[in-house]
CSV table of C-alpha atoms in Angstrom, one decimal:
chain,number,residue,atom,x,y,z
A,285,UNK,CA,-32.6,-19.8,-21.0
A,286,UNK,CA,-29.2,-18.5,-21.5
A,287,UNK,CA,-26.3,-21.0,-21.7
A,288,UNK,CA,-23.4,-19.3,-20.0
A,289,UNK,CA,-21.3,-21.7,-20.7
A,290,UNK,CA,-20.8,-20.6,-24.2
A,291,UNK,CA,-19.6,-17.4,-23.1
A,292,UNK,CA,-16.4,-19.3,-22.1
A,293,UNK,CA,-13.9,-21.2,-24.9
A,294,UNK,CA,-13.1,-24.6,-23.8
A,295,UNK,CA,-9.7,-24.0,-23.9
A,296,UNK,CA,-10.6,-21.1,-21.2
A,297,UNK,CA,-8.6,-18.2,-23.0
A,298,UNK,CA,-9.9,-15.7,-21.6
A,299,UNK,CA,-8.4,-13.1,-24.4
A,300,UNK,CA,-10.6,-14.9,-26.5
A,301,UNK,CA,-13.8,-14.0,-24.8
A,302,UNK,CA,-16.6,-12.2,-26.6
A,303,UNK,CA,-17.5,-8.7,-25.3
A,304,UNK,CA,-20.1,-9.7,-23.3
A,305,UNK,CA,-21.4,-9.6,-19.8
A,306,UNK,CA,-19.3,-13.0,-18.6
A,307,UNK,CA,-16.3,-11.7,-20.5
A,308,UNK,CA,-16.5,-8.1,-18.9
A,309,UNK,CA,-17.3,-10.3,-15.3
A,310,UNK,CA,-14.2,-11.8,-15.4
A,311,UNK,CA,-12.1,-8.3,-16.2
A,312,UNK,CA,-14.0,-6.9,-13.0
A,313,UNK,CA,-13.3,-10.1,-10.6
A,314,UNK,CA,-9.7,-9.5,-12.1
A,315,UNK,CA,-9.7,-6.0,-11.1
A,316,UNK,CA,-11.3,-6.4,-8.1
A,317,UNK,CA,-9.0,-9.3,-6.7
A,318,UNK,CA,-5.6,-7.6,-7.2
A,319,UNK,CA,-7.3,-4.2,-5.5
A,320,UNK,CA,-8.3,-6.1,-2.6
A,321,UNK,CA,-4.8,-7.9,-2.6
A,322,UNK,CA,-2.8,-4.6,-3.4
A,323,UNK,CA,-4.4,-4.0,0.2
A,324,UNK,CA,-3.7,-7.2,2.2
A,325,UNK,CA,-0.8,-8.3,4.4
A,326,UNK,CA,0.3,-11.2,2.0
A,327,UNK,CA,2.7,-12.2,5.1
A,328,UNK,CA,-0.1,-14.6,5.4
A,329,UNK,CA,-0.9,-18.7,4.0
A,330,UNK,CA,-4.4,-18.2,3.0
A,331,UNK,CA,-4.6,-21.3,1.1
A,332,UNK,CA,-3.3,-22.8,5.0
A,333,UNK,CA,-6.8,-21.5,6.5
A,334,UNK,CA,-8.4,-23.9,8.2
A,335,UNK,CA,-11.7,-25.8,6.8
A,336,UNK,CA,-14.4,-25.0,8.1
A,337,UNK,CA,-16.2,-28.3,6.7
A,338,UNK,CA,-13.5,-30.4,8.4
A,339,UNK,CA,-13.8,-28.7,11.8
A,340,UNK,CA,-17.6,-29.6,11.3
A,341,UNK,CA,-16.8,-33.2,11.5
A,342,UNK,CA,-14.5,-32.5,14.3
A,343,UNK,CA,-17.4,-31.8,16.4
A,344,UNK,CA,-19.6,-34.0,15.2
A,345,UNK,CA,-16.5,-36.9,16.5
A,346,UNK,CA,-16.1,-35.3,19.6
A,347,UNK,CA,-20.1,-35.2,20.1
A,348,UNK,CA,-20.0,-38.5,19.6
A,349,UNK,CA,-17.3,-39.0,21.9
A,350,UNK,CA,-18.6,-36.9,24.6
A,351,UNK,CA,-22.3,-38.6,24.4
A,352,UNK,CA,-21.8,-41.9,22.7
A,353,UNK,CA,-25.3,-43.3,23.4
A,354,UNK,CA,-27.2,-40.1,22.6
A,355,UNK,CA,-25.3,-38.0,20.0
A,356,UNK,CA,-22.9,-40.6,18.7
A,357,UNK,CA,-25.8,-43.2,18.5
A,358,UNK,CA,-23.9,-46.0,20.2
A,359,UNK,CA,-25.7,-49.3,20.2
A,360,UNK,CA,-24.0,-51.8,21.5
A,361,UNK,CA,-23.7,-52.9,25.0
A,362,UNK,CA,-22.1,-51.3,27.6
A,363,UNK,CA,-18.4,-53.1,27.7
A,364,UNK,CA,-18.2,-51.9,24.2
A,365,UNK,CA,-18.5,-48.1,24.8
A,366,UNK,CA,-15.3,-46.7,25.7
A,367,UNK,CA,-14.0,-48.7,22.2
A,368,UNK,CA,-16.8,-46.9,20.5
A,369,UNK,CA,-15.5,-43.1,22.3
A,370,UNK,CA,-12.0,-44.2,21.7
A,371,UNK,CA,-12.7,-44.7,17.4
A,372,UNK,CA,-14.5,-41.4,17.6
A,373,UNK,CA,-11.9,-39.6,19.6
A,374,UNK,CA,-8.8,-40.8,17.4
A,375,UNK,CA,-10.8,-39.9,14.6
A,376,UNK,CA,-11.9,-36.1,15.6
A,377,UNK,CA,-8.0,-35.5,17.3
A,378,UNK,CA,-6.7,-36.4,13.8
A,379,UNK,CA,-8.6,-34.1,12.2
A,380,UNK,CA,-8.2,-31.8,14.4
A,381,UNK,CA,-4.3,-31.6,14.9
A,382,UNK,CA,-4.0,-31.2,10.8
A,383,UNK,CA,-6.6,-28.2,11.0
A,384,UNK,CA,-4.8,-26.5,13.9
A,385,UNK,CA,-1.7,-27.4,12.0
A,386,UNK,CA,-3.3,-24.9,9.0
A,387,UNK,CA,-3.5,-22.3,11.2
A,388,UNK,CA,-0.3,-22.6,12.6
A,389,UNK,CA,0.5,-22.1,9.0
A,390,UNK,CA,-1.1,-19.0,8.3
A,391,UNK,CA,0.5,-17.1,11.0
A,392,UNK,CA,3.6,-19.2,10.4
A,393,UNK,CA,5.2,-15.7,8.4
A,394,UNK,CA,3.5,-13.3,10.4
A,395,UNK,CA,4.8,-14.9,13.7
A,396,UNK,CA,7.9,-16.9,13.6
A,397,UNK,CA,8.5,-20.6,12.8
A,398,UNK,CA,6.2,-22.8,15.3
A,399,UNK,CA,8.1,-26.1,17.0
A,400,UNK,CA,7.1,-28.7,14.7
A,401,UNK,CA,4.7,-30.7,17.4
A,402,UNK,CA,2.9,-27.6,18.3
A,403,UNK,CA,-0.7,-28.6,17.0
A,404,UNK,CA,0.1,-31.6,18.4
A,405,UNK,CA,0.8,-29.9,21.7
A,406,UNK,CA,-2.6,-28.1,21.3
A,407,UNK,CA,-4.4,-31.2,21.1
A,408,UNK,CA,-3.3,-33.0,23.8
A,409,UNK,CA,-3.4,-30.3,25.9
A,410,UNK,CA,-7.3,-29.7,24.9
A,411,UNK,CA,-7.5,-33.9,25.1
A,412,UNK,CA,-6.7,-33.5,29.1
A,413,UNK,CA,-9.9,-31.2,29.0
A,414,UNK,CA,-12.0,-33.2,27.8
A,415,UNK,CA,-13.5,-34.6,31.0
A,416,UNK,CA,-14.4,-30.9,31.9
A,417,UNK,CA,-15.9,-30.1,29.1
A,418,UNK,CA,-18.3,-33.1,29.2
A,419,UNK,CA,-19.3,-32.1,32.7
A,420,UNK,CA,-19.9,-28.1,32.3
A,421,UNK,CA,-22.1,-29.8,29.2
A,422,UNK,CA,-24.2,-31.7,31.9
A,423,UNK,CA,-24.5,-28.7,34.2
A,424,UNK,CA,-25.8,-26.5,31.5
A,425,UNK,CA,-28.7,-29.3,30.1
A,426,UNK,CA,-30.0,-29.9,34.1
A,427,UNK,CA,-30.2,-25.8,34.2
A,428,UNK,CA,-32.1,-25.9,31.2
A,429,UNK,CA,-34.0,-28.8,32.4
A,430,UNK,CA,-34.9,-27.2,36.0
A,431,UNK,CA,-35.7,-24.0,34.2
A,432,UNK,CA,-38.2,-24.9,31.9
A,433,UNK,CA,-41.0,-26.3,32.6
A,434,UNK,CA,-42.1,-27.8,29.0
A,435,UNK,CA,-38.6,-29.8,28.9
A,436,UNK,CA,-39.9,-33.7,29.2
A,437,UNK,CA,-36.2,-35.3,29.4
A,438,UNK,CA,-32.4,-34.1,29.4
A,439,UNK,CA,-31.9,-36.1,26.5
A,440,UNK,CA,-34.4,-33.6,24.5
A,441,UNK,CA,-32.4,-30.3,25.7
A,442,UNK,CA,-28.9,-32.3,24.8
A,443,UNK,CA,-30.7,-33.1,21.3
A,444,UNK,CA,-32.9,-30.2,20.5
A,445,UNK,CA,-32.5,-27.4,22.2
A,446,UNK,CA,-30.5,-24.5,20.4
A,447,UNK,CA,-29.0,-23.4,24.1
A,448,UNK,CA,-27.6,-26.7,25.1
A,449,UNK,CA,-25.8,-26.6,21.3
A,450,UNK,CA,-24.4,-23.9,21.3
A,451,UNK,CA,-23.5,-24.5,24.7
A,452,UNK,CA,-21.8,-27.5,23.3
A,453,UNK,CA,-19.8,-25.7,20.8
A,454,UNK,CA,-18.8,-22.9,23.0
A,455,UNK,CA,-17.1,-25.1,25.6
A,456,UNK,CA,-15.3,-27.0,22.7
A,457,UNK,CA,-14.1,-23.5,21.2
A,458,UNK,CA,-12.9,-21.4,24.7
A,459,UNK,CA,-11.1,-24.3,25.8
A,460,UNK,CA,-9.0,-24.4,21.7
A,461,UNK,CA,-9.1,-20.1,21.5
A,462,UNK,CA,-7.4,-20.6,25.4
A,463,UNK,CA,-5.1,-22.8,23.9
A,464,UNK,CA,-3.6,-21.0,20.9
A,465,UNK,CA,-5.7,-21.6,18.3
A,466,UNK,CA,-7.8,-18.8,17.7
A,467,UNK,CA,-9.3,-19.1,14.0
A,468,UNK,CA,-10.3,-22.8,15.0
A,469,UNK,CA,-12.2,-21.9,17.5
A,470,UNK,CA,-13.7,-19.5,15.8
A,471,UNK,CA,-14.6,-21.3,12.9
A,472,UNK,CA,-16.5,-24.2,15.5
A,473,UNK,CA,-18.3,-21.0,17.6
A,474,UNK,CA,-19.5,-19.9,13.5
A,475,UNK,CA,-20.9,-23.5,13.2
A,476,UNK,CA,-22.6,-23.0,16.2
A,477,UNK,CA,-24.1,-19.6,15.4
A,478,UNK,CA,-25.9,-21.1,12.0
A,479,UNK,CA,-27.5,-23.9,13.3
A,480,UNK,CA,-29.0,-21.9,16.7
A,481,UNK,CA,-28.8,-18.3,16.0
A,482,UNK,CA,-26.8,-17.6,18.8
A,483,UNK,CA,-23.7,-15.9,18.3
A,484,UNK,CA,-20.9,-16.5,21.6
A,485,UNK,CA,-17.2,-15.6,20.8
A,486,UNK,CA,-15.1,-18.4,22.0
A,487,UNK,CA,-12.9,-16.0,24.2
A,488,UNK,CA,-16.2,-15.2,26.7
A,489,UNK,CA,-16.1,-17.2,29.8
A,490,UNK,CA,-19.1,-18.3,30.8
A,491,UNK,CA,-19.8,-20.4,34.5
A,492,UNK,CA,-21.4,-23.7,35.1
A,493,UNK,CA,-25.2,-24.5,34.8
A,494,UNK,CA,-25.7,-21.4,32.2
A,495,UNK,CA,-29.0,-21.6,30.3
A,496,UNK,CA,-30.0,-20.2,27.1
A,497,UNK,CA,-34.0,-20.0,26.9
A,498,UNK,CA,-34.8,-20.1,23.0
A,499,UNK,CA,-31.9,-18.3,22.5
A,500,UNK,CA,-32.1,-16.9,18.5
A,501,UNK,CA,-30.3,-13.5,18.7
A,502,UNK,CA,-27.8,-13.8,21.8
A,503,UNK,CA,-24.7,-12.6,21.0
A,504,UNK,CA,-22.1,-12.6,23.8
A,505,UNK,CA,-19.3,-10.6,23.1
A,506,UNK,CA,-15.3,-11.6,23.7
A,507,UNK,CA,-14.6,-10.5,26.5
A,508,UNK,CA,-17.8,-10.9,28.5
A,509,UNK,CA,-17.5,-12.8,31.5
A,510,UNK,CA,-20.8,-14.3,33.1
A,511,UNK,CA,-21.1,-16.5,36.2
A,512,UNK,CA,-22.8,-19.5,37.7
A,513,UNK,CA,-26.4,-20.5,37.1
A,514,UNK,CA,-27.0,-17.6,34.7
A,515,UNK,CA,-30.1,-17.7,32.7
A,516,UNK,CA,-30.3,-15.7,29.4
A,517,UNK,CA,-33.6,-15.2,27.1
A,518,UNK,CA,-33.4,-14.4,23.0
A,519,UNK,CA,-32.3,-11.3,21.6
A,520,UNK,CA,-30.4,-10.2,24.6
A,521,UNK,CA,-27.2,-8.7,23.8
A,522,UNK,CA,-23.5,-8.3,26.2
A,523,UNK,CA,-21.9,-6.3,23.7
A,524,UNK,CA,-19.4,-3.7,23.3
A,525,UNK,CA,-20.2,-0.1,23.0
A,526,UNK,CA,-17.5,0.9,20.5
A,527,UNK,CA,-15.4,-1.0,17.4
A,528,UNK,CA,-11.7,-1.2,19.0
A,529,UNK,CA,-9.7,1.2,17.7
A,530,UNK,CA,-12.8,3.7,17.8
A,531,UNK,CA,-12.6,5.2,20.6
A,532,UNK,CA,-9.3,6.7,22.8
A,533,UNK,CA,-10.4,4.6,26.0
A,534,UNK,CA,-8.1,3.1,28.8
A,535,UNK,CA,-6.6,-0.3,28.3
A,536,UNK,CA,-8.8,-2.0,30.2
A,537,UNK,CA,-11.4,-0.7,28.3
A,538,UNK,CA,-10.0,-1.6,25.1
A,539,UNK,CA,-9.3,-5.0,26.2
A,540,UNK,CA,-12.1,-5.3,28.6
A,541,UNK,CA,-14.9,-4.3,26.0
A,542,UNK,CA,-18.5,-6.6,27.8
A,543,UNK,CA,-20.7,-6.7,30.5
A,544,UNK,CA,-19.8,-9.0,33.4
A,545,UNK,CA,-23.0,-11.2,34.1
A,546,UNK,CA,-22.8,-11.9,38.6
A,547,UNK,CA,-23.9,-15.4,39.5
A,548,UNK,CA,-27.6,-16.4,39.6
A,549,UNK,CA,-28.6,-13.2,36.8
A,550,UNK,CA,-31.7,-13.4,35.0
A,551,UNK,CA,-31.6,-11.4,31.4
A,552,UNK,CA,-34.8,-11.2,29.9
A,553,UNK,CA,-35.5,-11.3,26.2
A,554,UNK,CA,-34.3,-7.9,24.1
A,555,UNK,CA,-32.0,-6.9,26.7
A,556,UNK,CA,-29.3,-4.7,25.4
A,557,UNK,CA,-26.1,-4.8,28.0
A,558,UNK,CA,-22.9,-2.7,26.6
A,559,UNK,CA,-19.5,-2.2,27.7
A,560,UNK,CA,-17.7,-3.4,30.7
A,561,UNK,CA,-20.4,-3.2,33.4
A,562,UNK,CA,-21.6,-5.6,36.0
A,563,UNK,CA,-24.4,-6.6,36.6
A,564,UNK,CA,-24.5,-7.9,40.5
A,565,UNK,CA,-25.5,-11.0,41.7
A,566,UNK,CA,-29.3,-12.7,41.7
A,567,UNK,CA,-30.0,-9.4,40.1
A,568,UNK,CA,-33.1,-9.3,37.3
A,569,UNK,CA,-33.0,-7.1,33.6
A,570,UNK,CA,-36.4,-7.3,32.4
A,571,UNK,CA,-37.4,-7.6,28.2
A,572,UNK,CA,-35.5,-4.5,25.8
A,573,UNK,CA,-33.8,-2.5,28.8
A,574,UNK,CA,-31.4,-0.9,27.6
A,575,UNK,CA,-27.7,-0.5,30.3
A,576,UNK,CA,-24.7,1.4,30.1
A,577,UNK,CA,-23.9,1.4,33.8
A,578,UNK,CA,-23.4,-1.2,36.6
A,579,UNK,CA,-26.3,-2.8,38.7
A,580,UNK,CA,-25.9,-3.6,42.2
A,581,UNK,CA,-26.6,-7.1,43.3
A,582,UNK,CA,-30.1,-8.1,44.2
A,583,UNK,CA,-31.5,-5.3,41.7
A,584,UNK,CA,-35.0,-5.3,39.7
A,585,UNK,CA,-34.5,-3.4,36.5
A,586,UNK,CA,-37.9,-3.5,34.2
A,587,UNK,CA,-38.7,-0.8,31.1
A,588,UNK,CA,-42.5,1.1,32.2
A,589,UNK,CA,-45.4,-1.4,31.9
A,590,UNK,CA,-47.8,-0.6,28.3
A,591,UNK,CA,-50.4,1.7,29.3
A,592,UNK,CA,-54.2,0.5,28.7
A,593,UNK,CA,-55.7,3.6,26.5
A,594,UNK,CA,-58.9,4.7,26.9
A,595,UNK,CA,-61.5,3.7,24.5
A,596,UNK,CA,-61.4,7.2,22.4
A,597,UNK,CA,-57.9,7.4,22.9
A,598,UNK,CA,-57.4,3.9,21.5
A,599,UNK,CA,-59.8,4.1,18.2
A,600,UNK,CA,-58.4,7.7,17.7
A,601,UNK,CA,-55.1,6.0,17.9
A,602,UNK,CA,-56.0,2.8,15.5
A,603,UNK,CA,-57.4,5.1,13.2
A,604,UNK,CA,-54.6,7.0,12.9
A,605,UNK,CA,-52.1,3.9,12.7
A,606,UNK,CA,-54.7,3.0,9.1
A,607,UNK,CA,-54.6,6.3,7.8
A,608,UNK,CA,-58.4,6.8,8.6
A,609,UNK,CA,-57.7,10.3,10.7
A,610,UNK,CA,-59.8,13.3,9.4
């Protein structure tokens, strides 16, 4: 096996590299760095980005604030509790005000000198929401609980189920990108979308009691909007139709990009749903339609049925499918 690390001096002088490939590696990352850079709006911090490992602690803490006994694995008896949520809070606030304080930082340039308690603004404005955010949790584990028949206990949706995490995220994340701190939020909605699958931009509003079925492949788009008691299946998409900046549309279609969901919809799985339509109340999309228009409430929309072929017709066609045709 090759040792690489001989291809480097000790006293890393790079002029004194061998021509070889880690030598000629370097030159290229070189190269490539100051092209990318030569491109880039250095008005921004970049070494002020905020961590993404740090904001996964933050809502680990604040897990464990919001459900001591069953994410934060509280113990003790009950008078002890709100001592246990209060070290968890402190802890997740702290980290959280210095990370918001990093973005602040990278726009700092771009945008103007921020009041010097501004992330602590953010926080303790997002502190007051807290209560909110715990309860729009709850809704959205009893819909998944009512709506699926092999859940045995809320405590397993809370725990297990991709929806109900990425539920958790997202109501963590719209309530930060709401307050002013965009990349954040973004970041904790990221987290969110490796661990489940399911990909919802913390700017989409989304209603109380909403339930993610499975859920690997959602993506929910920015600027979607989606009601009460909504009930989504994998794969199913409330996209744009266009990249911004792609098309010569309207304002409000620039800025109003996804779908908006009515109350009491049901999207089955591979449904595709672009641009700024809405789909009416207590209204059905079966599996893999595919909608560019709105749907009035109380509508059915389902692709054809599969067609059962007859016997010759289906050999002639299985043969053909394994290259056995004549």
């Amino acid at each position: 096996m090759t040792d690489y690390a001989l291809d480097t001096p000790r006293d890393h002088d790079v002029s004194a590299l061998p021509p070889r490939t880690v030598g000629d590696a370097i030159a290229d990352l070189r190269a490539a760095r100051e092209e990318w850079r030569s491109r880039q709006d250095e008005s921004r911090d970049v070494e002020s980005f905020p961590s993404r490992t740090a904001l996964e602690r933050v809502v680990s803490l604040l897990a464990a604030a919001l459900y001591p006994r069953r994410l934060g694995h509280f113990r003790a008896v009950a008078a002890e509790e709100d001592t246990f949520v209060v070290a968890k809070l402190l802890a997740a606030l702290t980290d959280l005000e210095r990370e918001i304080g990093h973005e602040l930082g990278y726009w700092q340039r771009e945008a103007g000198a921020f009041e010097a308690d501004h992330a602590a603004t953010i926080v303790r404005l997002f502190t007051a929401t807290l209560g909110d955010i715990r309860r729009l949790i709850d809704s959205d584990v009893e819909a998944a609980f009512l709506g699926d028949p092999a859940a045995r206990s809320v405590d397993e949706i809370l725990v297990c189920y991709p929806g109900a995490i990425a539920s958790l995220h997202h109501r963590i994340a719209h309530e930060l990108n709401n307050l002013g701190a965009p990349i954040v939020a973004r970041l904790i909605s990221e987290i969110a979308n490796e661990r489940t699958g399911i990909d919802i931009h913390p700017g989409a509003q989304i209603g109380a009691r909403f339930f993610i079925d499975h859920g690997t492949g959602v993506v929910i788009g920015e600027t979607a909007i989606i009601g009460a008691r909504v009930r989504l299946y994998q794969h199913v998409t409330l996209g744009a139709r266009s990249p911004v900046g792609a098309t010569r549309d309207d304002v409000r279609h620039r800025h109003a990009r996804h779908p908006i969901i009515g109350d009491d919809v049901v999207v089955y799985a591979g449904a595709t749903i672009l641009g700024r339509v809405t789909i009416g109340a207590r209204s059905t999309i079966g599996g893999n339609v595919w909608l560019l228009s709105d749907v009035p409430e109380d509508s059915v929309l389902v692709q054809p049925e599969a067609v059962r072929l007859e016997r010759k017709a289906g050999l002639d066609l299985r043969d053909t499918l394994l290259g056995q045709s004549a």
